[in-house]
Amino acid sequence: MSHGGIRLPPNVVKILYKWGLKDALDAISVESRSFEMDKYETGEVLGTHVWDDDIFTATGGTFLLCHHADLRQLLHDAAIEAGAKIHTGVKVVSVDCNACQVTLSSGAKLRADVLVGADGCSGLMSQAVTGKNVFGDASPHCLFYNTTVPVELMQRDPALADLCISKYKSFVWLGHNAGVTGFHLGGEAEFALHIWAQPSRYDYREGERCTAEVSPKEMRKQLGHCEPRLLKLAALAKSPARVHVKIIPPLDNWVHPSGRVLVIGEAAHPLPAGSIQSGALAVEDSAVLAKLFSHLRSEDQIPTFLYALQELREGRCASVVKCEQGNLFFQMMPHGPKQERRDNMLRNLVAKGRTRLSSGEFFDQWEQVKALFGYDPEDQADDWWIKWGILRERAKDRTRDLEERMNSRFSVLASSHNV
Ligand SMILES: Cc1cc2nc3c(=O)[nH]c(=O)nc-3n(C[C@H](O)[C@H](O)[C@H](O)COP(=O)(O)OP(=O)(O)OC[C@H]3O[C@@H](n4cnc5c(N)ncnc54)[C@H](O)[C@@H]3O)c2cc1C
């Protein structure tokens, strides 16, 4: 996929801040302070949500928007600084989980003590671990187009001026089997455009997951019946990437029976493309992995840590994946009584002058969002270590002591017998 905009909710921002990346992150991003929900077909404003400061204070993070390429560069530089060795332009063509070895397209073979597969939903690692092609075999739900629009071009068109008044405000369009999200990015002044379309007739090519660059004309056609601003944005947009969106639950097994191979990120729990939490869940997984492996003293701890990671993460990831799938259904709800109820609930809040989704009918949903943003994976990993990890190490020490004492008693007995 070519790069577009990525959303970073407070749960991931606080981890990156803790890792010392605050200044670097702030330099490439824009803070999201509010979003407006518009009707896809007409442009009618259905509602606005202004983020409460206390939700960010309570969760210890903030909501940032940035260019995916900038984020990737930032993480790359941080990894290098921390001592990682990164080989780019290298393709893994096969994986041997029992030998803990991968083969590259060059023919080179690499062996390791542990393999962590973070190669995305259509990578090889999840197939190697589970023996199934779970993502590849699932049918696509819809199409996702990922692109950006230069803000300078938007400012020249009076019809798009509203979208440029504040770079802190994002836009969500709710449509009949269609949805769009637009937000300003840090760095180069660009507006991210995420489009989800569920065409009634579309030839989903088997095996295709992501096509790096398709013609903007195709994307415009997929917009179908929509308000004029969306057509204008699409006309000014750069060539988009097209992705098949699949709705599937996380894998059952993230660890290969060898106990030496693990999958994390979208390789373990694919999200609908363009989800708010895609990048966040992958970083949360890495944070837990790092915490667990900070206690590594001997090789026999590796399988325990890999299984602990799945145990710690699977519940959280399953609920976030479900929530993101729900967000997509909410945004793309087909016309009918359910959609009318949704629109009327939003209109009601506007009529009452409310600018918080945390009030009224959406209260329960909002409590879930707060819990989602407030989650701290590093705390979970620390708790696991205190509750289980240390106990296991002590039990191991006791068994070793016992074995040593038994061995020395046997050798005393043996030597006295010899005497
Ligand atoms: C090029 C690209 C652009 C993206 N742009 C956006 C965006 O603009 N907005 C957004 O919200 N999300 C974007 N995403 C998705 C986003 O990065 C993920 O949803 C999220 O970060 C989860 O990351 P992940 O590490 O689990 O998987 P991914 O980010 O998908 O990373 C997987 C990595 O594994 C590599 N890989 C896969 N197979 C092999 C192999 N056989 N050998 C070697 N390497 C392999 C891929 O090249 C990729 O670098 C993009 C992903 C990619 C790969």
Short mmCIF file of C-alpha atoms and ligand atoms in Angstrom, two decimals:
data_model
loop_
_atom_site.label_atom_id
_atom_site.label_comp_id
_atom_site.label_asym_id
_atom_site.label_seq_id
_atom_site.Cartn_x
_atom_site.Cartn_y
_atom_site.Cartn_z
CA MET A 1 0.00 0.00 0.00
CA SER A 2 1.37 3.46 -0.71
CA HIS A 3 1.35 5.69 2.33
CA GLY A 4 -1.46 7.98 3.44
CA GLY A 5 -2.65 9.27 6.79
CA ILE A 6 -2.69 7.23 9.99
CA ARG A 7 -4.59 7.95 13.22
CA LEU A 8 -2.86 7.45 16.55
CA PRO A 9 -5.27 7.23 19.50
CA PRO A 10 -4.17 8.05 23.08
CA ASN A 11 -3.40 4.43 24.02
CA VAL A 12 -0.55 4.29 21.49
CA VAL A 13 0.57 7.91 21.84
CA LYS A 14 1.24 7.40 25.54
CA ILE A 15 3.46 4.37 24.81
CA LEU A 16 5.46 6.28 22.20
CA TYR A 17 5.81 9.23 24.61
CA LYS A 18 7.06 6.84 27.34
CA TRP A 19 9.65 5.53 24.89
CA GLY A 20 11.05 9.08 24.64
CA LEU A 21 9.54 9.88 21.24
CA LYS A 22 7.34 12.83 22.27
CA ASP A 23 9.30 15.59 20.52
CA ALA A 24 9.81 13.55 17.36
CA LEU A 25 6.13 12.56 17.26
CA ASP A 26 4.83 16.06 17.95
CA ALA A 27 7.02 17.34 15.10
CA ILE A 28 5.32 15.15 12.48
CA SER A 29 1.72 15.18 13.70
CA VAL A 30 -1.40 17.26 14.24
CA GLU A 31 -3.57 16.91 17.31
CA SER A 32 -7.15 15.79 16.68
CA ARG A 33 -9.43 18.02 18.77
CA SER A 34 -12.81 17.35 17.18
CA PHE A 35 -14.59 15.59 14.34
CA GLU A 36 -17.69 16.38 12.35
CA MET A 37 -20.05 13.71 11.04
CA ASP A 38 -21.64 14.50 7.68
CA LYS A 39 -24.14 12.69 5.52
CA TYR A 40 -22.28 11.16 2.59
CA GLU A 41 -25.02 11.71 0.03
CA THR A 42 -25.97 15.32 0.93
CA GLY A 43 -23.27 16.85 3.15
CA GLU A 44 -25.81 17.53 5.93
CA VAL A 45 -24.00 17.96 9.26
CA LEU A 46 -25.26 15.13 11.48
CA GLY A 47 -23.17 15.93 14.52
CA THR A 48 -19.90 17.13 15.96
CA HIS A 49 -17.76 15.68 18.68
CA VAL A 50 -15.21 17.73 20.61
CA TRP A 51 -12.73 15.64 22.59
CA ASP A 52 -12.89 16.22 26.35
CA ASP A 53 -9.54 17.23 27.80
CA ASP A 54 -10.25 14.94 30.74
CA ILE A 55 -10.44 11.85 28.50
CA PHE A 56 -6.86 12.58 27.45
CA THR A 57 -5.72 13.47 30.96
CA ALA A 58 -7.28 10.27 32.31
CA THR A 59 -5.70 8.13 29.61
CA GLY A 60 -2.32 9.86 29.71
CA GLY A 61 -2.10 10.39 25.96
CA THR A 62 -3.58 12.48 23.18
CA PHE A 63 -5.01 11.82 19.73
CA LEU A 64 -2.56 12.46 16.88
CA LEU A 65 -2.79 12.36 13.09
CA CYS A 66 0.24 11.94 10.86
CA HIS A 67 1.57 10.67 7.58
CA HIS A 68 2.21 6.90 7.64
CA ALA A 69 5.58 7.40 5.90
CA ASP A 70 6.69 9.90 8.59
CA LEU A 71 5.66 7.54 11.38
CA ARG A 72 7.50 4.65 9.75
CA GLN A 73 10.66 6.79 9.41
CA LEU A 74 10.38 7.87 13.06
CA LEU A 75 10.08 4.26 14.28
CA HIS A 76 12.89 3.17 11.95
CA ASP A 77 15.25 5.85 13.35
CA ALA A 78 14.30 5.01 16.95
CA ALA A 79 14.95 1.29 16.34
CA ILE A 80 18.36 1.99 14.80
CA GLU A 81 19.26 4.25 17.72
CA ALA A 82 18.28 1.48 20.13
CA GLY A 83 20.69 -0.90 18.35
CA ALA A 84 18.38 -2.78 15.96
CA LYS A 85 19.79 -3.99 12.64
CA ILE A 86 17.30 -3.50 9.81
CA HIS A 87 17.66 -5.14 6.38
CA THR A 88 15.37 -3.55 3.80
CA GLY A 89 14.52 -4.90 0.35
CA VAL A 90 14.71 -8.44 1.70
CA LYS A 91 11.89 -10.90 1.05
CA VAL A 92 11.19 -13.97 3.17
CA VAL A 93 10.06 -16.80 0.85
CA SER A 94 9.70 -19.65 3.33
CA VAL A 95 9.62 -20.30 7.06
CA ASP A 96 10.63 -23.43 8.98
CA CYS A 97 9.10 -23.03 12.45
CA ASN A 98 10.68 -26.19 13.88
CA ALA A 99 14.17 -25.15 12.82
CA CYS A 100 13.41 -21.50 13.71
CA GLN A 101 14.70 -20.49 10.30
CA VAL A 102 13.61 -18.33 7.36
CA THR A 103 14.77 -18.49 3.77
CA LEU A 104 15.16 -15.26 1.79
CA SER A 105 14.54 -14.77 -1.92
CA SER A 106 18.34 -14.53 -2.33
CA GLY A 107 18.54 -18.14 -1.09
CA ALA A 108 20.19 -17.09 2.21
CA LYS A 109 18.93 -18.87 5.31
CA LEU A 110 18.67 -17.08 8.67
CA ARG A 111 18.36 -18.92 11.99
CA ALA A 112 17.34 -17.35 15.28
CA ASP A 113 16.52 -18.27 18.89
CA VAL A 114 13.05 -16.84 18.37
CA LEU A 115 11.13 -15.63 15.29
CA VAL A 116 8.60 -12.79 15.69
CA GLY A 117 6.40 -12.45 12.61
CA ALA A 118 5.10 -8.90 12.19
CA ASP A 119 4.58 -9.21 8.45
CA GLY A 120 0.98 -8.02 8.27
CA CYS A 121 -2.26 -9.85 7.52
CA SER A 122 -1.21 -11.35 4.20
CA GLY A 123 2.34 -12.27 5.23
CA LEU A 124 3.83 -15.76 5.42
CA MET A 125 4.24 -16.03 9.17
CA SER A 126 0.60 -16.50 10.15
CA GLN A 127 0.33 -19.33 7.60
CA ALA A 128 3.52 -20.91 8.95
CA VAL A 129 2.24 -20.75 12.53
CA THR A 130 -1.35 -21.92 11.92
CA GLY A 131 -0.95 -24.04 8.79
CA LYS A 132 -3.90 -22.11 7.30
CA ASN A 133 -4.33 -19.08 5.05
CA VAL A 134 -7.02 -17.50 7.23
CA PHE A 135 -6.83 -14.02 5.71
CA GLY A 136 -6.34 -15.10 2.09
CA ASP A 137 -9.28 -17.53 2.22
CA ALA A 138 -11.78 -14.97 3.62
CA SER A 139 -14.06 -13.07 1.20
CA PRO A 140 -13.63 -9.31 0.94
CA HIS A 141 -16.22 -7.12 2.68
CA CYS A 142 -15.49 -3.89 0.82
CA LEU A 143 -12.78 -1.81 -0.85
CA PHE A 144 -10.58 0.75 0.87
CA TYR A 145 -8.84 3.60 -0.98
CA ASN A 146 -6.00 5.38 0.81
CA THR A 147 -4.71 8.69 -0.50
CA THR A 148 -3.95 12.34 0.32
CA VAL A 149 -4.91 15.73 -1.11
CA PRO A 150 -2.55 18.75 -1.05
CA VAL A 151 -4.14 21.37 1.26
CA GLU A 152 -2.94 24.16 -1.04
CA LEU A 153 -5.22 22.84 -3.80
CA MET A 154 -8.15 22.54 -1.39
CA GLN A 155 -7.72 26.14 -0.26
CA ARG A 156 -8.10 27.35 -3.84
CA ASP A 157 -11.63 25.91 -4.04
CA PRO A 158 -14.24 27.85 -1.99
CA ALA A 159 -16.39 24.71 -1.74
CA LEU A 160 -13.60 22.99 0.20
CA ALA A 161 -12.69 25.98 2.37
CA ASP A 162 -14.77 24.67 5.30
CA LEU A 163 -12.55 21.62 5.50
CA CYS A 164 -9.46 23.82 5.87
CA ILE A 165 -10.63 26.24 8.59
CA SER A 166 -8.97 24.24 11.36
CA LYS A 167 -6.31 21.59 10.94
CA TYR A 168 -7.42 20.12 14.29
CA LYS A 169 -10.85 19.13 12.97
CA SER A 170 -11.48 15.84 11.15
CA PHE A 171 -14.45 14.77 9.04
CA VAL A 172 -16.38 11.52 8.88
CA TRP A 173 -18.94 10.92 6.13
CA LEU A 174 -21.64 8.31 6.82
CA GLY A 175 -23.10 6.75 3.67
CA HIS A 176 -25.21 3.96 2.21
CA ASN A 177 -22.66 1.09 1.98
CA ALA A 178 -19.95 3.75 1.82
CA GLY A 179 -17.89 5.91 4.15
CA VAL A 180 -15.12 8.50 4.04
CA THR A 181 -12.78 9.92 6.65
CA GLY A 182 -10.74 13.06 6.05
CA PHE A 183 -8.16 14.63 8.34
CA HIS A 184 -5.22 17.03 8.26
CA LEU A 185 -1.71 15.67 8.62
CA GLY A 186 1.41 17.01 10.25
CA GLY A 187 4.54 17.77 8.23
CA GLU A 188 3.73 18.59 4.60
CA ALA A 189 0.29 20.23 4.51
CA GLU A 190 -1.86 17.38 3.25
CA PHE A 191 -5.37 16.12 3.91
CA ALA A 192 -5.72 12.36 4.33
CA LEU A 193 -8.59 10.73 2.50
CA HIS A 194 -9.78 7.24 3.47
CA ILE A 195 -12.64 5.89 1.36
CA TRP A 196 -14.55 2.66 1.98
CA ALA A 197 -16.83 1.51 -0.84
CA GLN A 198 -19.01 -1.54 -1.20
CA PRO A 199 -19.83 -1.60 -4.89
CA SER A 200 -22.85 -3.71 -5.80
CA ARG A 201 -20.85 -5.21 -8.64
CA TYR A 202 -17.10 -5.55 -8.36
CA ASP A 203 -14.76 -8.25 -9.53
CA TYR A 204 -12.63 -8.94 -6.42
CA ARG A 205 -9.54 -10.59 -7.86
CA GLU A 206 -8.58 -13.65 -5.83
CA GLY A 207 -5.22 -13.32 -4.10
CA GLU A 208 -5.22 -9.52 -4.39
CA ARG A 209 -4.91 -7.75 -1.04
CA CYS A 210 -3.38 -4.41 -1.83
CA THR A 211 -2.60 -2.60 -5.08
CA ALA A 212 -0.09 0.16 -4.46
CA GLU A 213 -1.32 2.68 -7.04
CA VAL A 214 -4.61 2.68 -8.91
CA SER A 215 -6.04 5.44 -11.06
CA PRO A 216 -7.84 8.27 -9.21
CA LYS A 217 -10.57 7.83 -11.86
CA GLU A 218 -11.40 4.35 -10.49
CA MET A 219 -11.66 5.78 -6.95
CA ARG A 220 -13.96 8.60 -8.13
CA LYS A 221 -16.21 6.05 -9.84
CA GLN A 222 -16.46 3.99 -6.65
CA LEU A 223 -17.73 7.02 -4.71
CA GLY A 224 -21.08 6.62 -6.50
CA HIS A 225 -23.84 8.98 -5.37
CA CYS A 226 -22.19 11.46 -2.97
CA GLU A 227 -22.06 15.12 -1.99
CA PRO A 228 -20.07 17.46 -4.29
CA ARG A 229 -17.18 18.06 -1.85
CA LEU A 230 -16.26 14.39 -1.93
CA LEU A 231 -16.09 14.42 -5.73
CA LYS A 232 -13.93 17.54 -5.60
CA LEU A 233 -11.58 15.98 -3.02
CA ALA A 234 -11.27 12.84 -5.09
CA ALA A 235 -10.51 14.92 -8.18
CA LEU A 236 -7.60 16.65 -6.40
CA ALA A 237 -6.28 13.48 -4.72
CA LYS A 238 -3.02 11.71 -5.51
CA SER A 239 -3.08 8.16 -6.93
CA PRO A 240 -4.60 6.00 -4.18
CA ALA A 241 -3.73 2.53 -2.91
CA ARG A 242 -6.62 0.05 -3.10
CA VAL A 243 -7.03 -2.58 -0.39
CA HIS A 244 -9.49 -5.46 0.02
CA VAL A 245 -11.09 -5.09 3.45
CA LYS A 246 -11.82 -8.38 5.24
CA ILE A 247 -13.83 -8.91 8.41
CA ILE A 248 -12.21 -11.74 10.34
CA PRO A 249 -11.53 -12.53 14.00
CA PRO A 250 -7.98 -12.79 15.40
CA LEU A 251 -6.13 -16.08 14.92
CA ASP A 252 -6.70 -18.83 17.53
CA ASN A 253 -2.98 -19.58 17.81
CA TRP A 254 -0.29 -16.93 17.74
CA VAL A 255 2.49 -19.30 18.82
CA HIS A 256 3.78 -22.29 16.83
CA PRO A 257 3.89 -25.57 18.82
CA SER A 258 7.72 -25.39 18.64
CA GLY A 259 7.39 -22.55 21.20
CA ARG A 260 9.91 -20.45 19.25
CA VAL A 261 7.77 -18.64 16.68
CA LEU A 262 5.19 -15.92 17.37
CA VAL A 263 2.99 -13.63 15.28
CA ILE A 264 2.02 -10.12 16.41
CA GLY A 265 0.32 -7.06 14.89
CA GLU A 266 -1.93 -7.59 11.90
CA ALA A 267 -0.33 -11.00 11.32
CA ALA A 268 -2.18 -12.15 14.47
CA HIS A 269 -5.26 -9.92 14.53
CA PRO A 270 -6.11 -8.23 11.20
CA LEU A 271 -8.27 -5.12 11.39
CA PRO A 272 -10.38 -3.55 8.66
CA ALA A 273 -7.95 -1.41 6.59
CA GLY A 274 -7.88 2.22 7.78
CA SER A 275 -9.00 1.38 11.34
CA ILE A 276 -8.19 3.86 14.11
CA GLN A 277 -6.45 1.17 16.19
CA SER A 278 -4.39 -0.61 13.46
CA GLY A 279 -1.06 0.96 14.32
CA ALA A 280 -1.90 1.11 18.03
CA LEU A 281 -2.49 -2.62 18.52
CA ALA A 282 0.79 -3.48 16.77
CA VAL A 283 2.71 -1.11 19.08
CA GLU A 284 0.88 -2.45 22.16
CA ASP A 285 1.94 -6.00 21.19
CA SER A 286 5.57 -4.88 20.86
CA ALA A 287 5.44 -3.09 24.21
CA VAL A 288 4.29 -6.30 25.95
CA LEU A 289 6.89 -8.37 24.10
CA ALA A 290 9.66 -5.98 25.15
CA LYS A 291 8.53 -6.00 28.79
CA LEU A 292 8.38 -9.82 28.94
CA PHE A 293 11.74 -10.31 27.25
CA SER A 294 13.36 -7.78 29.61
CA HIS A 295 13.15 -10.64 32.17
CA LEU A 296 14.88 -13.20 29.93
CA ARG A 297 17.67 -15.04 31.74
CA SER A 298 17.60 -18.46 30.10
CA GLU A 299 16.49 -20.00 26.81
CA ASP A 300 13.81 -22.15 28.42
CA GLN A 301 11.83 -19.00 29.27
CA ILE A 302 11.18 -18.26 25.57
CA PRO A 303 8.09 -20.50 25.05
CA THR A 304 6.60 -19.28 28.36
CA PHE A 305 6.99 -15.64 27.30
CA LEU A 306 5.52 -16.25 23.84
CA TYR A 307 2.45 -18.02 25.26
CA ALA A 308 2.15 -15.31 27.93
CA LEU A 309 2.04 -12.68 25.19
CA GLN A 310 -0.92 -14.35 23.51
CA GLU A 311 -2.65 -14.82 26.87
CA LEU A 312 -2.16 -11.15 27.75
CA ARG A 313 -3.12 -9.76 24.38
CA GLU A 314 -5.82 -11.95 22.83
CA GLY A 315 -8.79 -10.62 24.85
CA ARG A 316 -7.84 -6.99 24.32
CA CYS A 317 -7.18 -7.48 20.59
CA ALA A 318 -10.42 -9.42 20.02
CA SER A 319 -12.49 -6.66 21.62
CA VAL A 320 -10.69 -3.89 19.71
CA VAL A 321 -11.06 -5.77 16.40
CA LYS A 322 -14.80 -6.19 17.10
CA CYS A 323 -15.13 -2.52 18.00
CA GLU A 324 -13.36 -1.43 14.78
CA GLN A 325 -15.54 -3.73 12.69
CA GLY A 326 -18.56 -2.17 14.47
CA ASN A 327 -17.29 1.34 13.65
CA LEU A 328 -17.10 0.42 9.98
CA PHE A 329 -20.66 -1.00 9.98
CA PHE A 330 -21.86 2.16 11.81
CA GLN A 331 -20.25 4.39 9.20
CA MET A 332 -21.42 2.37 6.14
CA MET A 333 -24.91 1.45 7.40
CA PRO A 334 -27.22 0.84 4.42
CA HIS A 335 -30.33 3.01 4.18
CA GLY A 336 -33.19 1.70 6.30
CA PRO A 337 -34.79 2.01 9.76
CA LYS A 338 -31.50 1.38 11.61
CA GLN A 339 -29.69 4.09 9.68
CA GLU A 340 -32.59 6.50 10.22
CA ARG A 341 -32.43 5.83 13.96
CA ARG A 342 -28.68 6.49 13.95
CA ASP A 343 -29.05 9.76 12.01
CA ASN A 344 -31.94 10.95 14.21
CA MET A 345 -29.99 10.24 17.39
CA LEU A 346 -27.12 12.33 16.06
CA ARG A 347 -29.47 15.11 14.90
CA ASN A 348 -31.05 15.12 18.36
CA LEU A 349 -27.71 15.89 20.00
CA VAL A 350 -27.15 18.76 17.55
CA ALA A 351 -30.64 20.13 18.31
CA LYS A 352 -29.79 20.09 22.01
CA GLY A 353 -26.54 21.94 21.28
CA ARG A 354 -24.44 18.97 22.42
CA THR A 355 -20.94 18.60 21.05
CA ARG A 356 -20.01 15.48 22.99
CA LEU A 357 -20.92 11.94 21.95
CA SER A 358 -20.40 11.02 25.59
CA SER A 359 -23.87 12.34 26.37
CA GLY A 360 -27.31 10.83 25.77
CA GLU A 361 -27.84 7.66 23.76
CA PHE A 362 -24.16 7.15 22.99
CA PHE A 363 -23.08 7.14 26.65
CA ASP A 364 -22.41 3.35 26.85
CA GLN A 365 -20.43 3.31 23.61
CA TRP A 366 -18.40 6.21 24.92
CA GLU A 367 -17.53 4.44 28.16
CA GLN A 368 -16.06 1.66 25.98
CA VAL A 369 -13.98 4.19 24.06
CA LYS A 370 -12.62 5.57 27.33
CA ALA A 371 -11.61 2.08 28.49
CA LEU A 372 -10.06 1.43 25.09
CA PHE A 373 -7.95 4.60 25.23
CA GLY A 374 -7.01 4.15 28.91
CA TYR A 375 -5.55 0.63 28.53
CA ASP A 376 -1.88 0.25 29.42
CA PRO A 377 -0.26 -2.91 27.99
CA GLU A 378 3.00 -2.38 29.88
CA ASP A 379 1.10 -2.49 33.20
CA GLN A 380 -0.48 -5.77 32.11
CA ALA A 381 2.92 -7.27 31.33
CA ASP A 382 4.35 -6.09 34.68
CA ASP A 383 1.35 -7.62 36.52
CA TRP A 384 1.85 -10.93 34.71
CA TRP A 385 5.53 -10.99 35.68
CA ILE A 386 4.76 -10.31 39.35
CA LYS A 387 1.86 -12.78 39.53
CA TRP A 388 3.18 -15.63 37.37
CA GLY A 389 6.63 -15.00 35.94
CA ILE A 390 8.47 -14.65 39.28
CA LEU A 391 6.56 -17.62 40.76
CA ARG A 392 7.59 -19.78 37.84
CA GLU A 393 11.24 -18.73 38.18
CA ARG A 394 11.16 -19.48 41.93
CA ALA A 395 9.58 -22.88 41.29
CA LYS A 396 12.33 -23.57 38.74
CA ASP A 397 15.04 -22.52 41.25
CA ARG A 398 13.50 -24.76 43.92
CA THR A 399 13.38 -27.73 41.53
CA ARG A 400 17.02 -27.08 40.56
CA ASP A 401 18.05 -26.87 44.28
CA LEU A 402 16.18 -30.08 45.01
CA GLU A 403 17.80 -31.83 42.07
CA GLU A 404 21.24 -30.64 43.18
CA ARG A 405 20.65 -31.79 46.76
CA MET A 406 19.36 -35.18 45.55
CA ASN A 407 22.35 -35.54 43.23
CA SER A 408 24.84 -34.71 46.00
CA ARG A 409 23.06 -37.17 48.37
CA PHE A 410 23.23 -39.87 45.69
CA SER A 411 26.91 -39.21 45.11
CA VAL A 412 27.58 -39.34 48.91
CA LEU A 413 25.62 -42.61 49.06
CA ALA A 414 27.43 -43.91 46.00
CA SER A 415 30.87 -43.00 47.36
CA SER A 416 30.08 -44.46 50.82
CA HIS A 417 28.85 -47.64 49.09
CA ASN A 418 32.12 -47.80 47.13
CA VAL A 419 34.03 -47.40 50.40
C1 LIG B 1 3.54 0.15 2.77
C2 LIG B 1 2.42 0.31 3.78
C3 LIG B 1 1.69 1.50 3.84
C4 LIG B 1 0.66 1.66 4.77
N1 LIG B 1 -0.02 2.85 4.81
C5 LIG B 1 -0.98 3.04 5.75
C6 LIG B 1 -1.65 4.30 5.87
O1 LIG B 1 -1.39 5.22 5.12
N2 LIG B 1 -2.59 4.44 6.82
C7 LIG B 1 -2.90 3.43 7.71
O2 LIG B 1 -3.75 3.63 8.59
N3 LIG B 1 -2.28 2.23 7.62
C8 LIG B 1 -1.33 2.01 6.67
N4 LIG B 1 -0.69 0.79 6.58
C9 LIG B 1 -1.12 -0.29 7.51
C10 LIG B 1 -0.51 -0.13 8.89
O3 LIG B 1 0.90 -0.05 8.81
C11 LIG B 1 -0.89 -1.35 9.70
O4 LIG B 1 -2.28 -1.47 9.73
C12 LIG B 1 -0.44 -1.26 11.15
O5 LIG B 1 0.64 -0.45 11.34
C13 LIG B 1 -0.13 -2.66 11.68
O6 LIG B 1 1.18 -2.95 11.35
P1 LIG B 1 1.83 -4.36 11.20
O7 LIG B 1 3.26 -4.17 11.57
O8 LIG B 1 1.09 -5.43 11.90
O9 LIG B 1 1.73 -4.69 9.62
P2 LIG B 1 2.18 -3.84 8.37
O10 LIG B 1 2.24 -2.40 8.64
O11 LIG B 1 1.32 -4.31 7.24
O12 LIG B 1 3.72 -4.29 8.12
C14 LIG B 1 4.08 -5.56 7.61
C15 LIG B 1 5.49 -5.47 7.05
O13 LIG B 1 5.96 -6.77 6.72
C16 LIG B 1 6.57 -6.74 5.44
N5 LIG B 1 6.46 -8.07 4.82
C17 LIG B 1 5.33 -8.77 4.51
N6 LIG B 1 5.66 -9.96 3.95
C18 LIG B 1 7.01 -10.01 3.92
C19 LIG B 1 7.96 -10.99 3.44
N7 LIG B 1 7.56 -12.13 2.90
N8 LIG B 1 9.27 -10.72 3.56
C20 LIG B 1 9.69 -9.55 4.13
N9 LIG B 1 8.86 -8.58 4.59
C21 LIG B 1 7.53 -8.82 4.48
C22 LIG B 1 5.76 -5.67 4.67
O14 LIG B 1 6.50 -5.18 3.59
C23 LIG B 1 5.55 -4.63 5.76
O15 LIG B 1 6.63 -3.75 5.82
C24 LIG B 1 0.33 0.59 5.66
C25 LIG B 1 1.07 -0.61 5.61
C26 LIG B 1 2.11 -0.75 4.68
C27 LIG B 1 2.89 -2.08 4.65
#
